[in-house]
Coordinates of C-alpha atoms in Angstrom, one line a residue:
X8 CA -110.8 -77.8 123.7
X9 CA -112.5 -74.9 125.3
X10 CA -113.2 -76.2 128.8
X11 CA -111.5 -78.8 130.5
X12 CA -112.7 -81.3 133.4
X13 CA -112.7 -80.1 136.8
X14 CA -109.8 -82.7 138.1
X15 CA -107.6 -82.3 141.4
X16 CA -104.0 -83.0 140.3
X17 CA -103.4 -84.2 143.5
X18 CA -105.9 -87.8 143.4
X19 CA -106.1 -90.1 140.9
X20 CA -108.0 -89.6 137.8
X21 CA -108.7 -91.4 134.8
X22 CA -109.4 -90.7 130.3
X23 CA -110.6 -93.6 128.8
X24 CA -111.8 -93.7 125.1
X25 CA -111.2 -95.3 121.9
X26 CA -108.3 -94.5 119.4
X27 CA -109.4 -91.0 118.2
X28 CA -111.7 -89.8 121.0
X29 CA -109.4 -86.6 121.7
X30 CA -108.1 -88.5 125.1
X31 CA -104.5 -87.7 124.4
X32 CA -105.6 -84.3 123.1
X33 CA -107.0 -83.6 126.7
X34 CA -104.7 -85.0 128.6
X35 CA -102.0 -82.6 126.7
X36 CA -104.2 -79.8 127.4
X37 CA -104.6 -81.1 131.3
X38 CA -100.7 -80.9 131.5
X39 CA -100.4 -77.8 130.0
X40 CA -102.7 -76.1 132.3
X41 CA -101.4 -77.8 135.2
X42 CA -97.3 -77.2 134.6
X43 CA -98.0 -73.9 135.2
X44 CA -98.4 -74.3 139.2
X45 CA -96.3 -78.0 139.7
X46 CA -94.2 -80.4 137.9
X47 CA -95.8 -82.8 135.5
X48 CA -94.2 -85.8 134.2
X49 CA -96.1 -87.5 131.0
X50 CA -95.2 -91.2 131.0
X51 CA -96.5 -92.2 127.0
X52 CA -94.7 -95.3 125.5
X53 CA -96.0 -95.2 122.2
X54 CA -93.7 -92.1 121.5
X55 CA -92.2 -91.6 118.0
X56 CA -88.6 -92.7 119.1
X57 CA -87.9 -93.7 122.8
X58 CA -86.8 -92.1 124.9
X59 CA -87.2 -88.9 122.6
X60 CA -90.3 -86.7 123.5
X61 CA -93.7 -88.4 122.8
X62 CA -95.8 -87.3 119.8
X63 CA -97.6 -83.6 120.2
X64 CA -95.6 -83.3 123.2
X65 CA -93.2 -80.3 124.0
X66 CA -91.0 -80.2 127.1
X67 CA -92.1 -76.4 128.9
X68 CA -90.9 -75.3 132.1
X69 CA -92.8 -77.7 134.6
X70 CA -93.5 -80.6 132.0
X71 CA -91.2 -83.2 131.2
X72 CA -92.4 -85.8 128.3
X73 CA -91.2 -89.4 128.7
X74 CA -91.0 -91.6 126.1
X75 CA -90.1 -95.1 127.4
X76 CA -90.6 -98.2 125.4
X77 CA -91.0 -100.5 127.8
X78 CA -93.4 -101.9 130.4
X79 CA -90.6 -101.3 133.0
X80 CA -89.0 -98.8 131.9
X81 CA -92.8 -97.2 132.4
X82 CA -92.7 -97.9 136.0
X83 CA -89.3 -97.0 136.4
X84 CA -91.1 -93.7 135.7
X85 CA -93.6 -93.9 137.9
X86 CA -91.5 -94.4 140.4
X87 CA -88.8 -91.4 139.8
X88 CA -92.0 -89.5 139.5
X89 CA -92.8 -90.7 143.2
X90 CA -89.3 -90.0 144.2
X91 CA -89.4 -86.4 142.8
X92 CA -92.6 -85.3 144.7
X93 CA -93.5 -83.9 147.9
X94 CA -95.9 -82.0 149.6
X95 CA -93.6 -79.2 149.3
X96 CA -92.9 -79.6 145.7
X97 CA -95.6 -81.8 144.2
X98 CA -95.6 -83.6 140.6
X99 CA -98.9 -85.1 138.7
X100 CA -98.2 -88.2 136.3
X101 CA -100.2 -88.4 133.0
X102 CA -99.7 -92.2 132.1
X103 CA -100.6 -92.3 128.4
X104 CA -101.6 -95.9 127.2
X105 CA -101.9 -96.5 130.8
X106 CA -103.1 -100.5 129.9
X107 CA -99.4 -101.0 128.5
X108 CA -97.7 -101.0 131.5
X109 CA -100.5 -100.7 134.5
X110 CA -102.3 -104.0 133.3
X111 CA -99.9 -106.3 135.8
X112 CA -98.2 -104.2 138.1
X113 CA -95.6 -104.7 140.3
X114 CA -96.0 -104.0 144.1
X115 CA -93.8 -101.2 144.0
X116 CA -95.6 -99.5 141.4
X117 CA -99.2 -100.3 143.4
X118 CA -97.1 -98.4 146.4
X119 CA -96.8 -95.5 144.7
X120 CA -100.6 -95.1 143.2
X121 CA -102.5 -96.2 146.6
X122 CA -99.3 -94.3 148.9
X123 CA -98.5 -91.5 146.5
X124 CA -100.9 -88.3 147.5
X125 CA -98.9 -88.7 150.7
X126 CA -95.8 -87.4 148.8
X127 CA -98.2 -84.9 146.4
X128 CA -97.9 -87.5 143.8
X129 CA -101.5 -86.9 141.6
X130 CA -101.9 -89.7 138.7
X131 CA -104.4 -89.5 135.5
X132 CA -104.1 -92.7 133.6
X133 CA -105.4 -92.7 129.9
X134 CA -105.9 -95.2 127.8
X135 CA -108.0 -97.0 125.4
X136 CA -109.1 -99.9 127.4
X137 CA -109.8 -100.0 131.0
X138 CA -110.7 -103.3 131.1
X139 CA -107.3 -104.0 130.5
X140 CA -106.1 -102.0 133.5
X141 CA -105.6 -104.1 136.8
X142 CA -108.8 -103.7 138.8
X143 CA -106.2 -102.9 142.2
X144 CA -105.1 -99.6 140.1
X145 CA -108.6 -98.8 138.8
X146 CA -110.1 -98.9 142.0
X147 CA -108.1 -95.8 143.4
X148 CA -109.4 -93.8 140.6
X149 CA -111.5 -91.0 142.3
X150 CA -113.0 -89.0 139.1
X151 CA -113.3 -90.9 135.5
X152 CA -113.1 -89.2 132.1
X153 CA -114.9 -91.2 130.1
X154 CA -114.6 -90.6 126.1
X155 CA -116.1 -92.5 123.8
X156 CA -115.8 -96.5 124.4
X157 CA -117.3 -99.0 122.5
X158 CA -116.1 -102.5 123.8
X159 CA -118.2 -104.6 125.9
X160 CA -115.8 -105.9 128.7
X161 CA -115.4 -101.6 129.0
X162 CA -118.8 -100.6 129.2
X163 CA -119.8 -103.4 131.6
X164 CA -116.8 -101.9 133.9
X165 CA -118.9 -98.4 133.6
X166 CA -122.4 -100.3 134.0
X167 CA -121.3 -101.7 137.2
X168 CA -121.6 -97.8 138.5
X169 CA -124.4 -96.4 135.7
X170 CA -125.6 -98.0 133.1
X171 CA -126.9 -94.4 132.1
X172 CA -123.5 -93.3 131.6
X173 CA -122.7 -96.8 129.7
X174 CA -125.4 -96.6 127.3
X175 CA -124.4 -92.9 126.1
X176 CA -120.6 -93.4 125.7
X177 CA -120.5 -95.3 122.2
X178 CA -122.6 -92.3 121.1
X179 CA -120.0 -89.8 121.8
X180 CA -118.5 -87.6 119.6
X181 CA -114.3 -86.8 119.1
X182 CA -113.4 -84.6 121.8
X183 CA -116.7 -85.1 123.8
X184 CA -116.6 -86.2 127.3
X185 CA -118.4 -87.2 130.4
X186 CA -117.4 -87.0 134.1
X187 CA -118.2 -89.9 136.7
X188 CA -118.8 -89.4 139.1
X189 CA -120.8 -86.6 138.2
X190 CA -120.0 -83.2 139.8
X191 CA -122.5 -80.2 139.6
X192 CA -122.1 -76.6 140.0

């Protein structure tokens, strides 16, 4: 991917697309960019072989892969994550497959995503479905990724903020993108 979306890794962002919109490709390429200057943690249960390294993913100085296979051992993740940051030494979590784990969370982990920037804690969840995302988690989101998504119950959770935006995502192409809200330069 040549350019990538302007996200703070400090807030909490979102990818959402279908299987084989490039989210996971971006996400990888978010990381990478961003281990360079603080710690990132990639929570992604649908690794090869928990808790080995999750597919395409290479630990680097600055970016440790998680592969749990659980819905708790996902927030127990999350929650080292939280433990590990500070303002003085910050740490963004990319939570690949997000809707696995983030659909019914538990108050601790809903601690850590509306308390976490006050530790340096940044979050992008990805996933296929953000319908399927508690709406308590979604709401915190402050910038949106949105790939290419074709389910109803989906678009009608990006209508509800342009229906614009809604009515151009299932016409996306692999790897294509757009950013809500919208930023200009």
């Amino acid at each position: 991917m040549s350019r990538l979306p302007r996200l703070d890794p400090a807030a909490r962002s979102a990818i959402w697309g279908v299987s084989g919109s490039g989210k996971s490709t971006l996400a990888r390429e978010i990381a990478r960019n961003w281990a360079q200057t603080r710690a990132v943690v990639v929570v992604d249960p649908t690794g090869p072989d928990a808790p080995a390294l999750p597919k395409g993913w290479t630990a680097t100085p600055g970016l440790t892969p998680l592969s749990p296979a659980t819905p708790d051992e996902c927030s127990a993740a999350l929650l080292s994550a939280y433990l590990m940051s500070s303002t003085q030494t910050p740490v963004t979590v990319i939570a690949d497959e997000a809707p696995h784990y983030l659909a019914k969370p538990s108050d601790a982990v809903l601690k850590v995503i509306y308390q976490g920037r006050h530790r340096g804690l940044g979050l992008i969840m990805a996933g296929q479905r953000p319908s399927a995302v508690a709406p308590a988690v979604r709401s915190q989101v402050t910038k949106t990724i949105y790939m290419r998504l074709t389910d109803r119950a989906d678009l009608n959770i990006v209508a509800a903020s342009s229906r614009e935006l809604a009515a151009a995502l299932p016409k996306l192409n692999v790897g294509q993108w757009q950013e809500w809200p919208v930023q200009f330069d």
